CSV table of C-alpha atoms and ligand atoms in Angstrom, one decimal:
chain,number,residue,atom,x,y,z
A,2,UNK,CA,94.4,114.7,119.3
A,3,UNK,CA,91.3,116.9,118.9
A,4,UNK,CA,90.1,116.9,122.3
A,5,UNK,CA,91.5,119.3,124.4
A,6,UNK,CA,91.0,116.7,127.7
A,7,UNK,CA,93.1,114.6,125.7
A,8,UNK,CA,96.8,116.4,125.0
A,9,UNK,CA,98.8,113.1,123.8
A,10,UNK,CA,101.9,112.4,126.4
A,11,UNK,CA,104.5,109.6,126.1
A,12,UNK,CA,105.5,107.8,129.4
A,13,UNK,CA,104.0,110.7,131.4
A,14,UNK,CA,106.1,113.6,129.7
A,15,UNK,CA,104.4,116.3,127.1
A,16,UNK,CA,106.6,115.6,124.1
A,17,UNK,CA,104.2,116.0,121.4
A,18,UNK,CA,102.8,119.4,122.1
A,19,UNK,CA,106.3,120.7,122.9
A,20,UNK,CA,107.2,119.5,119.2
A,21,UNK,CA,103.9,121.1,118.2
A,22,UNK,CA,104.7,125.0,119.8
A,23,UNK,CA,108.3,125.1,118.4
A,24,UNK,CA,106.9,124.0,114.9
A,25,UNK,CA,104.1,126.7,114.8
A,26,UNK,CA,106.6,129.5,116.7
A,27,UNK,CA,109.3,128.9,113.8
A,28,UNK,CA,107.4,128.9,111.4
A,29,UNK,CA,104.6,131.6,111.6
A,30,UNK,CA,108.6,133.5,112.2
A,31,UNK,CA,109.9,132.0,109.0
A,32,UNK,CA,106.5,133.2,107.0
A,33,UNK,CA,107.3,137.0,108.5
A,34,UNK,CA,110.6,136.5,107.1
A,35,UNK,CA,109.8,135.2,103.6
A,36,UNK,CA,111.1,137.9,100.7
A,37,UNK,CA,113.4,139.7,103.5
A,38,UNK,CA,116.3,137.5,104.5
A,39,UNK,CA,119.2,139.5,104.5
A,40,UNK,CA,122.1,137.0,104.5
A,41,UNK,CA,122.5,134.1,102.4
A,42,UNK,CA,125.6,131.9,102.2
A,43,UNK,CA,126.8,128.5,100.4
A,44,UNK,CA,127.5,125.6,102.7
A,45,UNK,CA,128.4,122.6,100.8
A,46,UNK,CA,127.9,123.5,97.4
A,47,UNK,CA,126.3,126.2,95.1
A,48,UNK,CA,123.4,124.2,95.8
A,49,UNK,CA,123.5,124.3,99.6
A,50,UNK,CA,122.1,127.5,101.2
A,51,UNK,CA,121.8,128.8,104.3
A,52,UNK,CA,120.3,131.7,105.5
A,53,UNK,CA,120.0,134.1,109.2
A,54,UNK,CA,116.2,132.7,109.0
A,55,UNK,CA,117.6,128.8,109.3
A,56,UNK,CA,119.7,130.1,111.6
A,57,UNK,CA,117.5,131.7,113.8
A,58,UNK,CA,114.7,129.4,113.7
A,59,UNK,CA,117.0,126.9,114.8
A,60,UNK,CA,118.0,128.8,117.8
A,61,UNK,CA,114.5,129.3,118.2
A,62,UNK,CA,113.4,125.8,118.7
A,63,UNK,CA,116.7,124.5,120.7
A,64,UNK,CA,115.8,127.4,123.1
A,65,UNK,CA,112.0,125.9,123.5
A,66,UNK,CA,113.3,122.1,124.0
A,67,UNK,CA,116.4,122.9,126.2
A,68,UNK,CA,113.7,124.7,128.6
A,69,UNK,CA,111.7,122.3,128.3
A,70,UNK,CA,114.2,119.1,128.5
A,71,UNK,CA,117.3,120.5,129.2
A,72,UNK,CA,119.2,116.8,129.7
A,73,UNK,CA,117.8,115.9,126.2
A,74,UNK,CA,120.3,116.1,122.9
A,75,UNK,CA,119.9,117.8,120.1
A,76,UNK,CA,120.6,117.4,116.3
A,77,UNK,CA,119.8,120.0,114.0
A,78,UNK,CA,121.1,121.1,110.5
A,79,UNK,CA,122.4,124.8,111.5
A,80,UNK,CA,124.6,122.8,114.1
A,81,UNK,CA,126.4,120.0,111.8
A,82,UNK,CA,129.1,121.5,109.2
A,83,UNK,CA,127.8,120.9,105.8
A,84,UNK,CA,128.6,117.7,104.1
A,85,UNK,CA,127.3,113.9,104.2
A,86,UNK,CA,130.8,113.1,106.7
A,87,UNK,CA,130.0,115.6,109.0
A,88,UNK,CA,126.5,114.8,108.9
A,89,UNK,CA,127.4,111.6,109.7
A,90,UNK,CA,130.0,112.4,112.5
A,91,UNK,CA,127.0,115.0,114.7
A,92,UNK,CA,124.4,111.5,114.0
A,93,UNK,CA,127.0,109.0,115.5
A,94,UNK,CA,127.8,111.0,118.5
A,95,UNK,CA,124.5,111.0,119.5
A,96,UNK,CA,122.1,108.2,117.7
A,97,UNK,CA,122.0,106.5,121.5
A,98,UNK,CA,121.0,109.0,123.6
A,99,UNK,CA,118.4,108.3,125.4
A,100,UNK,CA,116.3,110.8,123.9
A,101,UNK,CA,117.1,113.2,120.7
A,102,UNK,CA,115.8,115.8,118.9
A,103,UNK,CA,116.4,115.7,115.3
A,104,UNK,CA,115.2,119.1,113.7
A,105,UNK,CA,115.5,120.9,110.5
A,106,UNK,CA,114.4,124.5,111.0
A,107,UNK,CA,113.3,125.1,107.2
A,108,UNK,CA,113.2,122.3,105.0
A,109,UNK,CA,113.3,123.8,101.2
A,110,UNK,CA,115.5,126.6,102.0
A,111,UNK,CA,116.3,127.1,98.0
A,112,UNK,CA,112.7,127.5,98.1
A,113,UNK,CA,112.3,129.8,100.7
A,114,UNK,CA,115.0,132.1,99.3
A,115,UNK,CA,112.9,132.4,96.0
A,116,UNK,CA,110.0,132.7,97.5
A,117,UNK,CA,108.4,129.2,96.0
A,118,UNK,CA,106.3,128.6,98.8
A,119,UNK,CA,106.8,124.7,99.6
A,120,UNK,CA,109.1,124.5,102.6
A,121,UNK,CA,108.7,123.3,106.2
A,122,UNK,CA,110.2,123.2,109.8
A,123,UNK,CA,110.6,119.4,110.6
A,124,UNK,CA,110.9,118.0,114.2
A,125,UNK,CA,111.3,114.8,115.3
A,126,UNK,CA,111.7,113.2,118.8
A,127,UNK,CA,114.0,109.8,118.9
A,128,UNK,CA,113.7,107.2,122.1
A,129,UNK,CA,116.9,105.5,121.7
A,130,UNK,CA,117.2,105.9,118.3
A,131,UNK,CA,113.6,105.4,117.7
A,132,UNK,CA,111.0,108.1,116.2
A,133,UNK,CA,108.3,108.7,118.6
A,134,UNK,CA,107.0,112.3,118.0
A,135,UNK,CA,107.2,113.9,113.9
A,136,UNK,CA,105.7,116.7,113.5
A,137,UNK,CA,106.0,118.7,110.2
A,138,UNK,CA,104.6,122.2,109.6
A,139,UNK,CA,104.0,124.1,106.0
A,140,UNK,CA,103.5,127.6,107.4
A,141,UNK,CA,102.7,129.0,103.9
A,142,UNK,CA,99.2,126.6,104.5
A,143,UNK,CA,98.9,126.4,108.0
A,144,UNK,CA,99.0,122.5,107.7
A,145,UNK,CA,100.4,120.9,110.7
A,146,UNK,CA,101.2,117.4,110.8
A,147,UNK,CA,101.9,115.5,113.8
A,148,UNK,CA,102.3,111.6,114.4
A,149,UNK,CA,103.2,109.6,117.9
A,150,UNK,CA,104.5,106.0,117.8
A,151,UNK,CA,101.7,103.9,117.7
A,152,UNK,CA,99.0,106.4,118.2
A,153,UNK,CA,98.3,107.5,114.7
A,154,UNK,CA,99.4,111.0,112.2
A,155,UNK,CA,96.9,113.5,112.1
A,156,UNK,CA,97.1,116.7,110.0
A,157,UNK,CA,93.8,119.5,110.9
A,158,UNK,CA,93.0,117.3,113.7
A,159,UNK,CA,92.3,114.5,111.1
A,160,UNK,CA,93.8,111.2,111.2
A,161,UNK,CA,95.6,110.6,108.1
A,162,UNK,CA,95.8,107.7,105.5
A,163,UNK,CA,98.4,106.8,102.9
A,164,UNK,CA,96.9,106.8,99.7
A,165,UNK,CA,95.4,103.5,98.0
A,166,UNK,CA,97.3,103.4,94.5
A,167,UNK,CA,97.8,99.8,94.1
A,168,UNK,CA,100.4,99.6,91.0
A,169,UNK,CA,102.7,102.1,89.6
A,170,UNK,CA,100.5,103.3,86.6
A,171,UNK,CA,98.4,104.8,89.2
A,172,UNK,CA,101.0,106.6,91.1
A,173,UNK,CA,102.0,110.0,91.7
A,174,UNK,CA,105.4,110.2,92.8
A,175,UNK,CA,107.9,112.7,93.9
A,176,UNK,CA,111.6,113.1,94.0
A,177,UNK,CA,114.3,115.9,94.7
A,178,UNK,CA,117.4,116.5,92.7
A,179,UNK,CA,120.1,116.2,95.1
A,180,UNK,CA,123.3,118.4,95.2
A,181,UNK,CA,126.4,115.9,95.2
A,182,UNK,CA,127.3,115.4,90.9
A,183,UNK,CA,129.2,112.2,91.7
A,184,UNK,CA,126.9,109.6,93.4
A,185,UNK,CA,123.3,111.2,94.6
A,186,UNK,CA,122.6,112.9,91.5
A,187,UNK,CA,123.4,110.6,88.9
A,188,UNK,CA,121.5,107.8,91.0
A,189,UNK,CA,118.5,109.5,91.5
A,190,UNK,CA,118.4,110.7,87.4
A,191,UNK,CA,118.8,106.4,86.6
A,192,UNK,CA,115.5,106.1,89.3
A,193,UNK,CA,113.8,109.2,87.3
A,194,UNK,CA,114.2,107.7,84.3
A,195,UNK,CA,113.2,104.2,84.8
A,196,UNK,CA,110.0,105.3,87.0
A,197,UNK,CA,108.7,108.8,84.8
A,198,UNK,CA,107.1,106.3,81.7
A,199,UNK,CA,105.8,103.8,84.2
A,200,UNK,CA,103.6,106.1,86.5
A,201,UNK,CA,100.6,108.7,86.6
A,202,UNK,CA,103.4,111.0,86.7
A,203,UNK,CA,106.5,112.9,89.2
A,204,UNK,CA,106.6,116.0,91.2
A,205,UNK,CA,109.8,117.6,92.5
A,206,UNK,CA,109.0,120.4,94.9
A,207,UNK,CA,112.2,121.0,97.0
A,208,UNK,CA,111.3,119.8,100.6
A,209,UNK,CA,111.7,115.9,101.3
A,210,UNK,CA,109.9,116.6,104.8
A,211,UNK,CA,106.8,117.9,103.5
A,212,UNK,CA,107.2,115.3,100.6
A,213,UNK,CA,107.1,112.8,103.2
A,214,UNK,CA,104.3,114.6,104.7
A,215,UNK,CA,102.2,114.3,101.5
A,216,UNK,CA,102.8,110.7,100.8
A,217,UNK,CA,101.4,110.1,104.9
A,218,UNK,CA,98.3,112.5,103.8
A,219,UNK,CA,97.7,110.3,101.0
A,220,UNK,CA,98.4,113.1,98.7
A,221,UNK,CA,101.3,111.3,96.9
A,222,UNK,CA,101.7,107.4,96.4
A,223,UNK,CA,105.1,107.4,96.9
A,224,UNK,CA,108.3,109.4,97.4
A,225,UNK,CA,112.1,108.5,96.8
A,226,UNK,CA,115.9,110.8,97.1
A,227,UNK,CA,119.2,110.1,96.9
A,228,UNK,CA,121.5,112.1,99.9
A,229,UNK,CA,119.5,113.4,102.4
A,230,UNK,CA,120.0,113.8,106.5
A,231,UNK,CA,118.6,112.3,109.4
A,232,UNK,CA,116.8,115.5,110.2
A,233,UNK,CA,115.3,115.9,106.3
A,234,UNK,CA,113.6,112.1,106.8
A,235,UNK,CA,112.9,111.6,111.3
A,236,UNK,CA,109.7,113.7,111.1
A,237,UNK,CA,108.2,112.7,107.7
A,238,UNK,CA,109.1,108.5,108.3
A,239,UNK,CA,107.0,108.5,111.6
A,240,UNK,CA,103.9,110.1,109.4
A,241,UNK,CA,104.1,107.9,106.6
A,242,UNK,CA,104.5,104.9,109.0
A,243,UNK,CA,101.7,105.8,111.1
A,244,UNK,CA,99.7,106.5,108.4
A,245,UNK,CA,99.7,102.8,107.2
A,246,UNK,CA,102.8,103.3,104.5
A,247,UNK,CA,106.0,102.1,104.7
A,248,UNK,CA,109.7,103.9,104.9
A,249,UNK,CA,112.7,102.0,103.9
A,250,UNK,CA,115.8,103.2,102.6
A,251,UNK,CA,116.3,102.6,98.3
A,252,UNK,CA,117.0,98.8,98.8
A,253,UNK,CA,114.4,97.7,100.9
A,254,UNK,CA,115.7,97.8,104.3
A,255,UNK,CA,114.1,99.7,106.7
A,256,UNK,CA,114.7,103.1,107.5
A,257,UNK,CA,116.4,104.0,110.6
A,258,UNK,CA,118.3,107.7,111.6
A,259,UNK,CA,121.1,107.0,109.0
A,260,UNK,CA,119.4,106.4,105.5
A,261,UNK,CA,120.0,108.6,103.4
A,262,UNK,CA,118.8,106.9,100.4
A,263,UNK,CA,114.8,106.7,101.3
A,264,UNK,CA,111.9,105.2,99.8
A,265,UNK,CA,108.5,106.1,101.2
A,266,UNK,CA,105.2,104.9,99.9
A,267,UNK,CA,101.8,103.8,100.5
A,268,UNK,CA,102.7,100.6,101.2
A,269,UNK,CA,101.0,98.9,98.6
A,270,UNK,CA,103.3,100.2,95.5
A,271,UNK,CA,106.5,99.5,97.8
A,272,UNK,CA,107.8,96.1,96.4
A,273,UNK,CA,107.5,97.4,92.9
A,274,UNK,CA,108.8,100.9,93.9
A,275,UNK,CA,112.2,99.4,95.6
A,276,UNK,CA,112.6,97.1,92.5
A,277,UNK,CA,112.3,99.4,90.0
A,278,UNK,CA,114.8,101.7,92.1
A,279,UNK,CA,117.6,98.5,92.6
A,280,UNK,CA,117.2,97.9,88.8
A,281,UNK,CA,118.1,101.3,87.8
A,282,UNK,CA,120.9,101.7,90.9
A,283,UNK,CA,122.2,98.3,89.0
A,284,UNK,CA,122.1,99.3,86.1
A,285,UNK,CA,125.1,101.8,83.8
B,18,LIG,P1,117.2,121.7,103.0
B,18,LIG,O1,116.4,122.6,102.3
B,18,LIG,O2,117.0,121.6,104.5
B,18,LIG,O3,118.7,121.8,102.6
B,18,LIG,C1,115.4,118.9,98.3
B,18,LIG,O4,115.8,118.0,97.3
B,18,LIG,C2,115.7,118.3,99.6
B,18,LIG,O5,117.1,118.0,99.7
B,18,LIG,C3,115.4,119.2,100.7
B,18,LIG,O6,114.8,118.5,101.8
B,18,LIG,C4,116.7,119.9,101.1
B,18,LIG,O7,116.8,120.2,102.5
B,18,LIG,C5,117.7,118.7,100.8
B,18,LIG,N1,119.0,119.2,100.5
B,18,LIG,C6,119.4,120.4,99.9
B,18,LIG,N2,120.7,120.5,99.7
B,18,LIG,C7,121.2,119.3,100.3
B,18,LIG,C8,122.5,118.8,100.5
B,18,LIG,N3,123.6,119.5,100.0
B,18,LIG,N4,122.7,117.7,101.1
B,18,LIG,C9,121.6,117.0,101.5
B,18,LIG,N5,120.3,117.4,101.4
B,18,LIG,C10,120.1,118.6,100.8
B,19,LIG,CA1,117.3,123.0,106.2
């Protein structure tokens, strides 16, 4: 990855550094724009924002892959109407294609429109309904990280390595407070409440991609949410894999473009993780 001769292709074609440009190019645009959106409108609740800046990244990066592979679909969240149906309508139309990319152009926009400066542009690349390219970039710290199926995740050119927390005592987890009263949010307060006494402690910082990205850099031992979309999770569950943790959705089973309940972990807390989570799920 750090070796210039050595630009990381997939079957010939030069996916990952494609990811890479739109990433950096939306988001060093996003940082210009930080304080100064002019626009801002609810979607799907008072909790759902949108801004001209999602917008425009958006339009930003399908411009860059359409001219780079214009026979290659595209999912992103500016494009979906809001709401978990017509999230999962836009996933079902296109979850085969042969290849898709599944971007979010700012991940933690309530954070971006109060200036709390957590909050990424996720990109992911699917192979028939397979992750093979995440990248995830934090413009606020110039951290870039990238992962290939198979070939590793590096963030600063380093290779990364989920953290080695072996029990739950030891862990530091995060979570994010989902928007929908009725199902996500009440599920993920049951989860809060049976892990908070049982762990180091639990972050909430308001972007599951660069969550995910954290828990892949070792930086957090485990990460769980209730309600997200395919485009918060693609980028961030190839990291975490190919950092040597594991990505499954709340009950165990592994993750694949439609969970929208996720676990993510080190790997070594995951059994306990997932139990602890069904227990309070079960429980009323
Ligand atoms: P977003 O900023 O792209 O909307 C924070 O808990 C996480 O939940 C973020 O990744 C955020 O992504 C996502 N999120 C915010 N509102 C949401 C909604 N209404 N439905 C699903 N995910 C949401
Ligand atoms: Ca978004």
């Amino acid at each position: 990855m750090n070796d210039q001769n050595d630009i990381p292709t997939i079957g010939g074609k030069s996916f990952t550094p494609v990811a890479i440009n739109c990433a950096a190019k939306a988001g060093e645009w996003i940082k210009t724009k930080l304080g100064s959106h002019t626009s801002l409108s609810l979607k799907y609740s008072a909790q759902d924002l949108v801004t001209e800046v999602d917008k425009g990244a958006e339009m930003m990066i399908r411009n860059l892959v359409q001219t780079h592979f214009p026979h290659h679909s595209f999912l992103g969240e500016e494009g979906v109407q809001p709401g978990p149906e017509a999230s999962d309508r836009a996933l079902q139309s296109v979850k085969d294609a042969e290849y898709l990319w599944v971007v979010d152009p700012i991940d933690g926009t309530t954070n971006f429109v109060h200036g709390f400066p957590f909050f990424s542009v996720s990109i992911a690349l699917a192979h028939k309904g397979e992750v093979i390219v995440g990248v995830v970039y934090d413009p606020m710290r110039d951290e870039l990280f990238v992962a290939e199926k198979g070939k590793g995740a590096y963030v600063r050119g380093r290779r990364m390595e989920a953290s080695g927390e072996q029990t739950l005592r030891d862990s530091l987890l995060a979570t994010g407070f989902p928007a929908d009263p009725n199902y996500a949010l009440p599920m993920n307060m049951k989860g809060l409440q049976a892990l908070v006494p049982q762990v180091r402690n639990i972050r909430s910082s308001g972007s599951a991609a660069l969550h995910m990205a954290y828990v892949a850099a070792g930086r957090l031992s485990g990460f769980w949410e209730y309600g997200l979309n395919s485009w918060d999770l693609a980028a961030g569950s190839l990291l975490v894999t190919e950092s040597g943790g594991r990505v499954t959705d709340s009950k165990g089973n592994p993750y694949n473009l439609g969970v929208r309940n996720v676990a993510a972990s080190n790997g070594h807390i995951h059994d306990a993780f997932v139990d602890e989570l069904m227990k309070a799920e079960g429980s009323s």
